[in-house]
Tab-separated table of C-alpha atoms (C1' of nucleotides) in Angstrom:
chain	number	residue	atom	x	y	z
A	4	UNK	CA	17.313	1.573	16.839
A	5	UNK	CA	17.269	3.126	13.434
A	6	UNK	CA	14.418	1.209	11.949
A	7	UNK	CA	11.124	0.049	13.271
A	8	UNK	CA	10.883	-3.612	13.977
A	9	UNK	CA	7.546	-3.575	12.224
A	10	UNK	CA	9.268	-2.492	9.016
A	11	UNK	CA	11.871	-5.202	9.260
A	12	UNK	CA	9.214	-7.786	9.936
A	13	UNK	CA	7.127	-6.511	7.057
A	14	UNK	CA	10.012	-6.857	4.636
A	15	UNK	CA	10.884	-10.260	5.968
A	16	UNK	CA	7.312	-11.479	5.601
A	17	UNK	CA	7.094	-9.949	2.157
A	18	UNK	CA	10.187	-11.837	1.139
A	19	UNK	CA	8.779	-15.085	2.435
A	20	UNK	CA	5.555	-14.562	0.611
A	21	UNK	CA	7.350	-13.789	-2.632
A	22	UNK	CA	9.717	-16.725	-2.442
A	23	UNK	CA	6.950	-19.093	-1.521
A	24	UNK	CA	8.066	-19.943	1.991
A	25	UNK	CA	4.677	-18.673	3.025
A	26	UNK	CA	2.391	-20.186	0.424
A	27	UNK	CA	-0.743	-18.499	-0.866
A	28	UNK	CA	-3.652	-18.921	1.479
A	29	UNK	CA	-1.459	-19.749	4.448
A	30	UNK	CA	-2.713	-18.542	7.766
A	31	UNK	CA	-0.352	-16.188	9.534
A	32	UNK	CA	-0.489	-17.049	13.185
A	33	UNK	CA	0.329	-13.962	15.176
A	34	UNK	CA	1.786	-15.596	18.243
A	35	UNK	CA	3.838	-18.047	16.287
A	36	UNK	CA	5.253	-15.397	13.987
A	37	UNK	CA	5.868	-13.087	16.911
A	38	UNK	CA	7.736	-15.832	18.669
A	39	UNK	CA	9.676	-16.603	15.524
A	40	UNK	CA	10.797	-13.002	15.151
A	41	UNK	CA	11.384	-12.668	18.863
A	42	UNK	CA	8.972	-9.792	19.357
A	43	UNK	CA	5.543	-9.305	20.831
A	44	UNK	CA	2.370	-9.294	18.833
A	45	UNK	CA	2.197	-5.512	18.664
A	46	UNK	CA	4.870	-4.809	16.056
A	47	UNK	CA	3.923	-7.929	14.193
A	48	UNK	CA	0.340	-6.807	13.844
A	49	UNK	CA	1.524	-3.440	12.611
A	50	UNK	CA	3.541	-5.174	9.928
A	51	UNK	CA	0.513	-7.209	8.966
A	52	UNK	CA	-1.582	-4.097	8.609
A	53	UNK	CA	0.971	-2.683	6.243
A	54	UNK	CA	1.104	-5.814	4.148
A	55	UNK	CA	-2.660	-5.853	3.997
A	56	UNK	CA	-2.652	-2.323	2.638
A	57	UNK	CA	-0.343	-3.256	-0.165
A	58	UNK	CA	-2.462	-6.257	-1.018
A	59	UNK	CA	-0.142	-9.068	-0.051
A	60	UNK	CA	-2.123	-10.231	2.899
A	61	UNK	CA	-5.791	-10.486	3.554
A	62	UNK	CA	-7.037	-9.525	6.980
A	63	UNK	CA	-10.289	-11.220	7.833
A	64	UNK	CA	-11.813	-9.651	10.924
A	65	UNK	CA	-11.730	-11.934	13.933
A	66	UNK	CA	-10.326	-14.705	11.789
A	67	UNK	CA	-6.762	-13.714	11.235
A	68	UNK	CA	-4.336	-12.875	8.461
A	69	UNK	CA	-3.862	-14.972	5.363
A	70	UNK	CA	-1.449	-14.774	2.488
A	71	UNK	CA	-3.604	-13.423	-0.256
A	72	UNK	CA	-4.096	-15.887	-3.000
A	73	UNK	CA	-4.463	-14.557	-6.490
A	74	UNK	CA	-7.018	-16.163	-8.697
A	75	UNK	CA	-6.363	-16.736	-12.398
A	76	UNK	CA	-8.406	-13.734	-13.431
A	77	UNK	CA	-6.658	-11.328	-11.124
A	78	UNK	CA	-3.320	-12.725	-12.164
A	79	UNK	CA	-4.044	-12.253	-15.819
A	80	UNK	CA	-5.166	-8.721	-15.115
A	81	UNK	CA	-1.933	-8.032	-13.322
A	82	UNK	CA	0.119	-9.368	-16.193
A	83	UNK	CA	-1.805	-7.141	-18.537
A	84	UNK	CA	-1.099	-4.098	-16.407
A	85	UNK	CA	2.522	-5.138	-16.068
A	86	UNK	CA	2.857	-5.195	-19.836
A	87	UNK	CA	1.340	-1.750	-20.116
A	88	UNK	CA	3.588	-0.314	-17.446
A	89	UNK	CA	6.612	-1.722	-19.225
A	90	UNK	CA	5.374	-0.146	-22.423
A	91	UNK	CA	5.055	3.227	-20.762
A	92	UNK	CA	8.513	2.952	-19.220
A	93	UNK	CA	9.917	1.989	-22.587
A	94	UNK	CA	8.203	4.786	-24.419
A	95	UNK	CA	9.431	7.384	-21.986
A	96	UNK	CA	12.882	5.838	-21.876
A	97	UNK	CA	13.143	5.990	-25.666
A	98	UNK	CA	13.033	9.745	-25.328
A	99	UNK	CA	15.009	10.136	-22.157
A	100	UNK	CA	17.596	7.398	-21.953
A	101	UNK	CA	21.205	8.388	-21.562
A	102	UNK	CA	24.151	7.013	-23.492
A	103	UNK	CA	25.567	5.576	-20.289
A	104	UNK	CA	22.332	3.721	-19.642
A	105	UNK	CA	22.392	2.326	-23.157
A	106	UNK	CA	25.777	0.924	-22.337
A	107	UNK	CA	24.353	-0.653	-19.229
A	108	UNK	CA	21.604	-2.221	-21.308
A	109	UNK	CA	24.134	-3.609	-23.743
A	110	UNK	CA	26.106	-5.061	-20.878
A	111	UNK	CA	22.989	-6.646	-19.376
A	112	UNK	CA	22.099	-8.089	-22.729
A	113	UNK	CA	25.584	-9.508	-23.116
A	114	UNK	CA	25.137	-11.328	-19.854
A	115	UNK	CA	21.796	-12.633	-20.996
A	116	UNK	CA	23.333	-13.912	-24.187
A	117	UNK	CA	26.008	-15.709	-22.235
A	118	UNK	CA	23.315	-17.253	-20.068
A	119	UNK	CA	21.403	-18.454	-23.118
A	120	UNK	CA	24.512	-20.075	-24.505
A	121	UNK	CA	25.251	-21.658	-21.180
A	122	UNK	CA	21.634	-22.767	-20.875
A	123	UNK	CA	21.428	-21.201	-17.441
A	124	UNK	CA	17.926	-19.934	-16.694
A	125	UNK	CA	18.883	-18.486	-13.322
A	126	UNK	CA	21.585	-16.324	-14.849
A	127	UNK	CA	19.269	-15.328	-17.654
A	128	UNK	CA	16.636	-14.337	-15.175
A	129	UNK	CA	19.099	-12.149	-13.324
A	130	UNK	CA	20.240	-10.453	-16.516
A	131	UNK	CA	16.675	-10.005	-17.659
A	132	UNK	CA	15.743	-8.377	-14.409
A	133	UNK	CA	18.665	-6.018	-14.718
A	134	UNK	CA	17.735	-5.166	-18.282
A	135	UNK	CA	14.196	-4.258	-17.374
A	136	UNK	CA	15.212	-2.431	-14.228
A	137	UNK	CA	17.399	-0.118	-16.275
A	138	UNK	CA	14.497	0.696	-18.551
A	139	UNK	CA	12.274	1.456	-15.567
A	140	UNK	CA	14.881	3.809	-14.221
A	141	UNK	CA	15.470	5.480	-17.537
A	142	UNK	CA	11.805	6.301	-17.859
A	143	UNK	CA	12.932	9.298	-15.868
A	144	UNK	CA	9.829	9.029	-13.748
A	145	UNK	CA	10.583	7.887	-10.235
A	146	UNK	CA	6.977	7.271	-9.334
A	147	UNK	CA	6.427	5.155	-12.417
A	148	UNK	CA	9.627	3.304	-11.706
A	149	UNK	CA	8.483	2.510	-8.195
A	150	UNK	CA	5.060	1.279	-9.217
A	151	UNK	CA	6.476	-0.797	-12.026
A	152	UNK	CA	9.091	-2.334	-9.798
A	153	UNK	CA	6.464	-3.131	-7.195
A	154	UNK	CA	4.281	-4.991	-9.638
A	155	UNK	CA	7.262	-6.704	-11.198
A	156	UNK	CA	8.244	-7.922	-7.785
A	157	UNK	CA	4.762	-9.069	-7.042
A	158	UNK	CA	4.582	-11.139	-10.205
A	159	UNK	CA	8.014	-12.575	-9.754
A	160	UNK	CA	6.958	-15.954	-8.362
A	161	UNK	CA	4.671	-16.483	-11.331
A	162	UNK	CA	7.173	-15.396	-13.935
A	163	UNK	CA	10.204	-17.303	-12.882
A	164	UNK	CA	9.284	-20.800	-13.864
A	165	UNK	CA	8.434	-19.972	-17.447
A	166	UNK	CA	11.984	-19.597	-18.580
A	167	UNK	CA	12.228	-23.338	-18.507
A	168	UNK	CA	9.795	-23.568	-21.364
A	169	UNK	CA	11.574	-24.762	-24.469
A	170	UNK	CA	13.022	-21.993	-26.558
A	171	UNK	CA	11.730	-19.245	-24.345
A	172	UNK	CA	15.155	-17.956	-23.385
A	173	UNK	CA	16.335	-17.647	-26.980
A	174	UNK	CA	13.133	-15.936	-28.008
A	175	UNK	CA	13.302	-13.587	-25.071
A	176	UNK	CA	16.853	-12.769	-26.038
A	177	UNK	CA	15.800	-11.802	-29.539
A	178	UNK	CA	13.107	-9.576	-28.090
A	179	UNK	CA	15.675	-7.878	-25.926
A	180	UNK	CA	17.731	-7.108	-29.002
A	181	UNK	CA	14.712	-5.513	-30.639
A	182	UNK	CA	13.959	-3.455	-27.562
A	183	UNK	CA	17.526	-2.282	-27.320
A	184	UNK	CA	17.561	-1.337	-31.003
A	185	UNK	CA	14.399	0.707	-30.556
A	186	UNK	CA	15.814	2.530	-27.560
A	187	UNK	CA	19.079	3.214	-29.376
A	188	UNK	CA	17.089	4.678	-32.234
A	189	UNK	CA	14.939	6.655	-29.824
A	190	UNK	CA	11.907	5.170	-31.516
A	191	UNK	CA	9.033	5.367	-29.045
A	192	UNK	CA	6.495	3.368	-30.972
A	193	UNK	CA	8.903	0.595	-31.769
A	194	UNK	CA	10.117	0.363	-28.189
A	195	UNK	CA	6.532	0.270	-26.998
A	196	UNK	CA	5.509	-2.524	-29.318
A	197	UNK	CA	8.629	-4.570	-28.692
A	198	UNK	CA	8.130	-4.340	-24.951
A	199	UNK	CA	4.441	-5.047	-25.065
A	200	UNK	CA	5.062	-8.253	-26.944
A	201	UNK	CA	7.943	-9.236	-24.745
A	202	UNK	CA	6.027	-8.868	-21.518
A	203	UNK	CA	2.546	-9.796	-22.655
A	204	UNK	CA	3.816	-13.146	-23.796
A	205	UNK	CA	4.768	-13.920	-20.225
A	206	UNK	CA	1.173	-13.634	-19.172
A	207	UNK	CA	0.107	-15.904	-21.988
A	208	UNK	CA	2.812	-18.447	-21.323
A	209	UNK	CA	1.910	-18.369	-17.718
A	210	UNK	CA	-1.620	-19.278	-18.541
A	211	UNK	CA	-0.625	-22.063	-20.849
A	212	UNK	CA	1.476	-23.406	-18.032
A	213	UNK	CA	-1.218	-23.006	-15.461
A	214	UNK	CA	-4.098	-24.416	-17.414
A	215	UNK	CA	-1.998	-27.375	-18.451
A	216	UNK	CA	-1.017	-28.137	-14.884
A	217	UNK	CA	-4.152	-27.383	-12.974
A	218	UNK	CA	-7.271	-28.287	-14.918
A	219	UNK	CA	-9.556	-26.123	-12.809
A	220	UNK	CA	-7.808	-23.775	-10.440
A	221	UNK	CA	-10.853	-21.562	-10.141
A	222	UNK	CA	-11.793	-20.492	-6.687
B	19	UNK	CA	-17.979	-5.577	15.461
B	20	UNK	CA	-17.777	-6.428	11.802
B	21	UNK	CA	-14.887	-4.223	10.885
B	22	UNK	CA	-11.604	-3.442	12.521
B	23	UNK	CA	-11.398	-0.073	14.126
B	24	UNK	CA	-8.022	0.305	12.493
B	25	UNK	CA	-9.649	0.063	9.072
B	26	UNK	CA	-12.264	2.620	9.927
B	27	UNK	CA	-9.647	4.949	11.298
B	28	UNK	CA	-7.463	4.442	8.242
B	29	UNK	CA	-10.292	5.388	5.921
B	30	UNK	CA	-11.214	8.345	8.049
B	31	UNK	CA	-7.656	9.619	8.102
B	32	UNK	CA	-7.327	9.012	4.392
B	33	UNK	CA	-10.401	11.095	3.804
B	34	UNK	CA	-9.056	13.910	5.927
B	35	UNK	CA	-5.768	13.858	4.117
B	36	UNK	CA	-7.466	13.964	0.745
B	37	UNK	CA	-9.858	16.743	1.594
B	38	UNK	CA	-7.135	18.791	3.167
B	39	UNK	CA	-8.353	18.726	6.752
B	40	UNK	CA	-4.967	17.227	7.523
B	41	UNK	CA	-2.622	19.343	5.450
B	42	UNK	CA	0.561	18.038	3.871
B	43	UNK	CA	3.405	17.847	6.321
B	44	UNK	CA	1.129	17.887	9.340
B	45	UNK	CA	2.310	15.865	12.254
B	46	UNK	CA	-0.085	13.152	13.323
B	47	UNK	CA	-0.027	13.054	17.062
B	48	UNK	CA	-0.912	9.569	18.188
B	49	UNK	CA	-2.455	10.392	21.518
B	50	UNK	CA	-4.460	13.281	20.185
B	51	UNK	CA	-5.799	11.291	17.252
B	52	UNK	CA	-6.486	8.314	19.484
B	53	UNK	CA	-8.417	10.550	21.819
B	54	UNK	CA	-10.265	12.104	18.920
B	55	UNK	CA	-11.365	8.719	17.613
B	56	UNK	CA	-12.062	7.456	21.083
B	57	UNK	CA	-9.654	4.539	20.909
B	58	UNK	CA	-6.287	3.683	22.311
B	59	UNK	CA	-3.037	4.169	20.477
B	60	UNK	CA	-2.860	0.550	19.380
B	61	UNK	CA	-5.469	0.516	16.594
B	62	UNK	CA	-4.466	4.025	15.621
B	63	UNK	CA	-0.893	3.001	15.082
B	64	UNK	CA	-2.030	0.053	13.018
B	65	UNK	CA	-3.971	2.410	10.803
B	66	UNK	CA	-0.917	4.610	10.468
B	67	UNK	CA	1.203	1.679	9.387
B	68	UNK	CA	-1.285	0.936	6.678
B	69	UNK	CA	-1.370	4.496	5.434
B	70	UNK	CA	2.399	4.561	5.408
B	71	UNK	CA	2.450	1.485	3.194
B	72	UNK	CA	0.222	3.108	0.659
B	73	UNK	CA	2.346	6.224	0.670
B	74	UNK	CA	-0.017	8.706	2.246
B	75	UNK	CA	1.873	9.071	5.450
B	76	UNK	CA	5.527	9.126	6.258
B	77	UNK	CA	6.669	7.325	9.363
B	78	UNK	CA	9.885	8.733	10.724
B	79	UNK	CA	11.330	6.447	13.378
B	80	UNK	CA	11.122	7.900	16.846
B	81	UNK	CA	9.802	11.130	15.412
B	82	UNK	CA	6.247	10.284	14.529
B	83	UNK	CA	3.921	10.202	11.574
B	84	UNK	CA	3.536	13.023	9.085
B	85	UNK	CA	1.196	13.572	6.198
B	86	UNK	CA	3.439	12.948	3.262
B	87	UNK	CA	3.999	16.048	1.282
B	88	UNK	CA	4.444	15.662	-2.426
B	89	UNK	CA	7.090	17.778	-4.060
B	90	UNK	CA	6.563	19.295	-7.487
B	91	UNK	CA	8.635	16.650	-9.199
B	92	UNK	CA	6.835	13.739	-7.645
B	93	UNK	CA	3.515	15.379	-8.401
B	94	UNK	CA	4.390	15.854	-12.026
B	95	UNK	CA	5.485	12.252	-12.199
B	96	UNK	CA	2.197	11.127	-10.747
B	97	UNK	CA	0.246	13.166	-13.249
B	98	UNK	CA	2.257	11.605	-16.026
B	99	UNK	CA	1.485	8.117	-14.764
B	100	UNK	CA	-2.152	9.063	-14.295
B	101	UNK	CA	-2.357	10.076	-17.932
B	102	UNK	CA	-0.816	6.820	-19.030
B	103	UNK	CA	-3.147	4.754	-16.897
B	104	UNK	CA	-6.108	6.576	-18.351
B	105	UNK	CA	-4.759	5.871	-21.797
B	106	UNK	CA	-4.480	2.188	-21.054
B	107	UNK	CA	-7.990	2.076	-19.608
B	108	UNK	CA	-9.280	3.873	-22.679
B	109	UNK	CA	-7.490	1.627	-25.097
B	110	UNK	CA	-8.783	-1.506	-23.446
B	111	UNK	CA	-12.241	-0.018	-23.059
B	112	UNK	CA	-12.390	0.790	-26.764
B	113	UNK	CA	-12.270	-2.928	-27.405
B	114	UNK	CA	-14.348	-4.097	-24.511
B	115	UNK	CA	-16.961	-1.503	-23.681
B	116	UNK	CA	-20.596	-2.540	-23.683
B	117	UNK	CA	-23.449	-0.676	-25.296
B	118	UNK	CA	-24.988	-0.095	-21.891
B	119	UNK	CA	-21.779	1.504	-20.673
B	120	UNK	CA	-21.716	3.758	-23.719
B	121	UNK	CA	-25.153	4.919	-22.683
B	122	UNK	CA	-23.824	5.636	-19.230
B	123	UNK	CA	-21.023	7.655	-20.735
B	124	UNK	CA	-23.462	9.638	-22.821
B	125	UNK	CA	-25.543	10.330	-19.749
B	126	UNK	CA	-22.494	11.456	-17.797
B	127	UNK	CA	-21.494	13.710	-20.646
B	128	UNK	CA	-24.962	15.203	-20.766
B	129	UNK	CA	-24.632	16.132	-17.125
B	130	UNK	CA	-21.256	17.657	-17.799
B	131	UNK	CA	-22.689	19.720	-20.602
B	132	UNK	CA	-25.442	20.976	-18.344
B	133	UNK	CA	-22.830	21.902	-15.770
B	134	UNK	CA	-20.807	23.822	-18.359
B	135	UNK	CA	-23.873	25.765	-19.387
B	136	UNK	CA	-24.732	26.444	-15.775
B	137	UNK	CA	-21.141	27.424	-15.090
B	138	UNK	CA	-21.041	25.020	-12.171
B	139	UNK	CA	-17.546	23.587	-11.642
B	140	UNK	CA	-18.624	21.315	-8.783
B	141	UNK	CA	-21.277	19.663	-10.901
B	142	UNK	CA	-18.857	19.388	-13.782
B	143	UNK	CA	-16.308	17.798	-11.561
B	144	UNK	CA	-18.836	15.224	-10.402
B	145	UNK	CA	-19.851	14.409	-13.962
B	146	UNK	CA	-16.253	14.239	-15.069
B	147	UNK	CA	-15.423	11.814	-12.320
B	148	UNK	CA	-18.326	9.639	-13.300
B	149	UNK	CA	-17.263	9.717	-16.922
B	150	UNK	CA	-13.750	8.592	-16.161
B	151	UNK	CA	-14.880	6.028	-13.620
B	152	UNK	CA	-16.981	4.325	-16.268
B	153	UNK	CA	-13.990	4.108	-18.580
B	154	UNK	CA	-11.882	2.596	-15.819
B	155	UNK	CA	-14.510	-0.016	-15.204
B	156	UNK	CA	-14.992	-0.773	-18.868
B	157	UNK	CA	-11.311	-1.498	-19.271
B	158	UNK	CA	-12.485	-4.904	-18.155
B	159	UNK	CA	-9.460	-5.196	-15.917
B	160	UNK	CA	-10.349	-4.988	-12.271
B	161	UNK	CA	-6.781	-4.635	-11.108
B	162	UNK	CA	-6.122	-1.808	-13.530
B	163	UNK	CA	-9.363	-0.188	-12.474
B	164	UNK	CA	-8.334	-0.323	-8.847
B	165	UNK	CA	-4.889	1.100	-9.403
B	166	UNK	CA	-6.207	3.842	-11.618
B	167	UNK	CA	-8.902	4.780	-9.165
B	168	UNK	CA	-6.380	4.865	-6.361
B	169	UNK	CA	-4.102	7.275	-8.176
B	170	UNK	CA	-7.040	9.350	-9.343
B	171	UNK	CA	-8.147	9.659	-5.759
B	172	UNK	CA	-4.693	10.545	-4.640
B	173	UNK	CA	-4.411	13.364	-7.149
B	174	UNK	CA	-7.875	14.658	-6.454
B	175	UNK	CA	-6.872	17.548	-4.228
B	176	UNK	CA	-4.505	18.823	-6.885
B	177	UNK	CA	-6.897	18.453	-9.773
B	178	UNK	CA	-9.952	20.045	-8.352
B	179	UNK	CA	-9.010	23.660	-8.403
B	180	UNK	CA	-8.048	23.775	-12.047
B	181	UNK	CA	-11.566	23.720	-13.348
B	182	UNK	CA	-11.818	27.317	-12.339
B	183	UNK	CA	-9.287	28.264	-14.959
B	184	UNK	CA	-10.962	30.215	-17.711
B	185	UNK	CA	-12.336	28.075	-20.478
B	186	UNK	CA	-11.101	24.840	-18.990
B	187	UNK	CA	-14.542	23.387	-18.507
B	188	UNK	CA	-15.604	24.013	-22.091
B	189	UNK	CA	-12.369	22.605	-23.425
B	190	UNK	CA	-12.629	19.579	-21.190
B	191	UNK	CA	-16.138	19.044	-22.451
B	192	UNK	CA	-14.966	19.001	-26.052
B	193	UNK	CA	-12.320	16.473	-25.124
B	194	UNK	CA	-14.969	14.288	-23.554
B	195	UNK	CA	-16.900	14.326	-26.803
B	196	UNK	CA	-13.826	13.206	-28.687
B	197	UNK	CA	-13.180	10.418	-26.218
B	198	UNK	CA	-16.758	9.235	-26.415
B	199	UNK	CA	-16.655	9.267	-30.201
B	200	UNK	CA	-13.499	7.176	-30.194
B	201	UNK	CA	-15.012	4.643	-27.813
B	202	UNK	CA	-18.215	4.466	-29.846
B	203	UNK	CA	-16.116	3.774	-32.912
B	204	UNK	CA	-14.054	1.224	-31.023
B	205	UNK	CA	-10.962	3.086	-32.188
B	206	UNK	CA	-8.192	2.243	-29.738
B	207	UNK	CA	-5.585	4.643	-31.007
B	208	UNK	CA	-7.985	7.553	-31.146
B	209	UNK	CA	-9.310	6.867	-27.662
B	210	UNK	CA	-5.772	6.627	-26.374
B	211	UNK	CA	-4.672	9.913	-27.865
B	212	UNK	CA	-7.813	11.763	-26.862
B	213	UNK	CA	-7.460	10.569	-23.278
B	214	UNK	CA	-3.768	11.266	-23.088
B	215	UNK	CA	-4.322	14.857	-24.092
B	216	UNK	CA	-7.294	15.253	-21.810
B	217	UNK	CA	-5.499	14.059	-18.723
B	218	UNK	CA	-1.974	15.224	-19.463
B	219	UNK	CA	-3.212	18.769	-19.762
B	220	UNK	CA	-4.274	18.616	-16.134
B	221	UNK	CA	-0.721	18.059	-15.081
B	222	UNK	CA	0.435	20.958	-17.175
B	223	UNK	CA	-2.290	23.264	-15.990
B	224	UNK	CA	-1.522	22.273	-12.482
B	225	UNK	CA	2.038	23.332	-12.911
B	226	UNK	CA	1.134	26.616	-14.481
B	227	UNK	CA	-1.081	27.217	-11.504
B	228	UNK	CA	1.509	26.180	-9.016
B	229	UNK	CA	4.470	27.978	-10.424
B	230	UNK	CA	2.426	31.137	-10.724
B	231	UNK	CA	1.277	30.965	-7.131
B	232	UNK	CA	4.335	29.703	-5.347
B	233	UNK	CA	7.537	31.039	-6.859
B	234	UNK	CA	9.739	28.400	-5.290
B	235	UNK	CA	7.941	25.502	-3.664
B	236	UNK	CA	10.980	23.292	-3.814
B	237	UNK	CA	11.816	21.387	-0.703
C	8	DG	C1'	-24.029	-43.686	15.174
C	9	DT	C1'	-25.037	-38.953	14.165
C	10	DC	C1'	-26.224	-34.502	15.181
C	11	DA	C1'	-26.764	-30.615	18.068
C	12	DA	C1'	-26.018	-27.756	21.968
C	13	DC	C1'	-22.817	-26.515	25.527
C	14	DT	C1'	-18.281	-25.836	27.394
C	15	DT	C1'	-13.468	-25.209	26.922
C	16	DT	C1'	-9.749	-23.377	24.563
C	17	DT	C1'	-7.536	-20.732	21.413
C	18	DT	C1'	-6.964	-16.436	18.989
C	19	DT	C1'	-8.002	-11.885	17.807
C	20	DG	C1'	-8.760	-6.966	19.035
C	21	DT	C1'	-7.959	-3.374	22.260
C	22	DA	C1'	-6.277	-1.092	26.314
C	23	DT	C1'	-2.759	-0.096	29.464
C	24	DA	C1'	1.952	-0.062	31.265
C	25	DC	C1'	6.655	0.675	30.780
C	26	DA	C1'	11.245	1.786	28.552
C	27	DA	C1'	14.035	4.443	25.508
C	28	DG	C1'	14.870	8.195	22.576
C	29	DA	C1'	13.941	12.908	21.020
C	30	DA	C1'	12.317	17.656	21.744
C	31	DC	C1'	12.340	21.401	24.890
C	32	DG	C1'	13.719	24.405	28.314
C	33	DC	C1'	17.015	25.907	31.831
C	34	DC	C1'	21.119	27.336	33.546
C	35	DG	C1'	25.864	28.677	33.376
C	36	DG	C1'	29.726	30.391	30.652
C	37	DG	C1'	31.680	33.349	27.315
D	20	DC	C1'	23.423	39.071	24.660
D	21	DC	C1'	24.252	34.625	22.619
D	22	DC	C1'	25.534	29.840	22.898
D	23	DG	C1'	26.416	25.119	24.625
D	24	DG	C1'	25.749	21.415	28.032
D	25	DC	C1'	22.412	19.194	31.058
D	26	DG	C1'	18.094	17.649	32.908
D	27	DT	C1'	13.042	17.449	32.373
D	28	DT	C1'	9.194	16.223	29.835
D	29	DC	C1'	6.849	14.430	26.113
D	30	DT	C1'	6.383	11.024	22.500
D	31	DT	C1'	7.261	6.897	20.404
D	32	DG	C1'	8.090	1.809	20.352
D	33	DT	C1'	7.237	-2.427	22.572
D	34	DA	C1'	5.450	-5.658	25.895
D	35	DT	C1'	1.875	-7.358	28.594
D	36	DA	C1'	-2.889	-7.829	30.238
D	37	DC	C1'	-7.595	-8.410	29.457
D	38	DA	C1'	-12.177	-8.922	26.865
D	39	DA	C1'	-14.726	-10.788	23.239
D	40	DA	C1'	-15.380	-13.717	19.479
D	41	DA	C1'	-14.469	-17.839	16.954
D	42	DA	C1'	-12.820	-22.696	16.856
D	43	DA	C1'	-12.515	-27.026	18.869
D	44	DG	C1'	-13.775	-30.536	21.769
D	45	DT	C1'	-17.311	-32.863	24.675
D	46	DT	C1'	-21.402	-34.540	26.224
D	47	DG	C1'	-26.026	-35.882	25.719
D	48	DA	C1'	-30.178	-36.871	23.175
D	49	DC	C1'	-32.386	-39.124	19.500
DNA sequence: GTCAACTTTTTTGTATACAAGAACGCCGGG
DNA sequence: CCCGGCGTTCTTGTATACAAAAAAGTTGAC
């Protein structure tokens, strides 16, 4: 076998946590999961250890593993960091981006525009993700790219639903145009500011959404 | 037992990787390590999985675990990200820092100054770490603080030796003064720039050092 | 009827056992 | 003398077994 079962299991669990199949706070029963994956508890526990290290799962001694649930404060903090990472990627990319990558960005933006016109949030989301991914890559810093992608991925379940907010897609689209313009001009400061606004607003929107839905989600 | 053995082992191994007892590229023999820690291979492997997740160890299927060795490119990338994280912490701290924390910073700086005068790099390093740690904390963002601390810790072995470079301590001290002044003034931009220079220079110095010592450390 | 202490049961944490693949050495051929 | 094929040995990956701790259920007293 090329890959460890533990790795496969880890990715599978990660996916299920991200997509909500395993909801926050859910207890991860070792024997049941092991049975589900058709392995013994050993590789499953190894996977759990890994997930715990990367903060997705909480391991309470003698009590078991739980999907880590993020409180509002921690979530807001993560959105803030996300915005800053995007800013850094954008600033570096403004200096380092290639002409070919600019073309890719234009193409991604074109898809986004089509999605806006079609009123298709799913398609917009996909295009948006592509757009940002290109910027991460063009930061020219692989480590930064990896960290940014990781956090992006982690925040995914909390970001997705916002696109349904009225007018958000169109506004986001305009912001993309501004970001693209800044990158084309190689203007670091402008790219930074455009990105900060574009991403920071997600955190804010998220909190509007959350506080309107759950009066007191404090833990 | 309150804590998992795997956790204890993970921390212990982490420590040994950071302080160089386990050099980069070293193979981590499971049975030997298990014997050394007085446990079986099971908890040891769990610890290894965790370390692999956080990027300290590389797990090659069917070949074993190795202390991940960072190439020059990756290292430079990490220094770049470190600088940016410090900048973000500083910028946020400029807005959010408390008077008490400013006092702490002044105290840390006083210790640094004493260390400069005494020509004691170890003491300076300790003071410097304290100084930066306070800024991380005063960013008011616990997640950011954690991530920044983690990277700081990870780069520790590569940062330490530079203080011996002629004049570096004195220069660093001056930079600290500038950073403190910016934070006292609540000047975000100034704090950001002062910190960026202060930290970015470490990456540069590191590369001067490295390229002068090892002509071709490429892998 | 409620609460508390005890017992049973489940579940975690660790050790050990076993199977499969990789490193190593050995032997024969060129 | 060097090199390639083969078997041995060592190491990893996984399963299973067992011990200890927590959870759940039960019984008895008040």
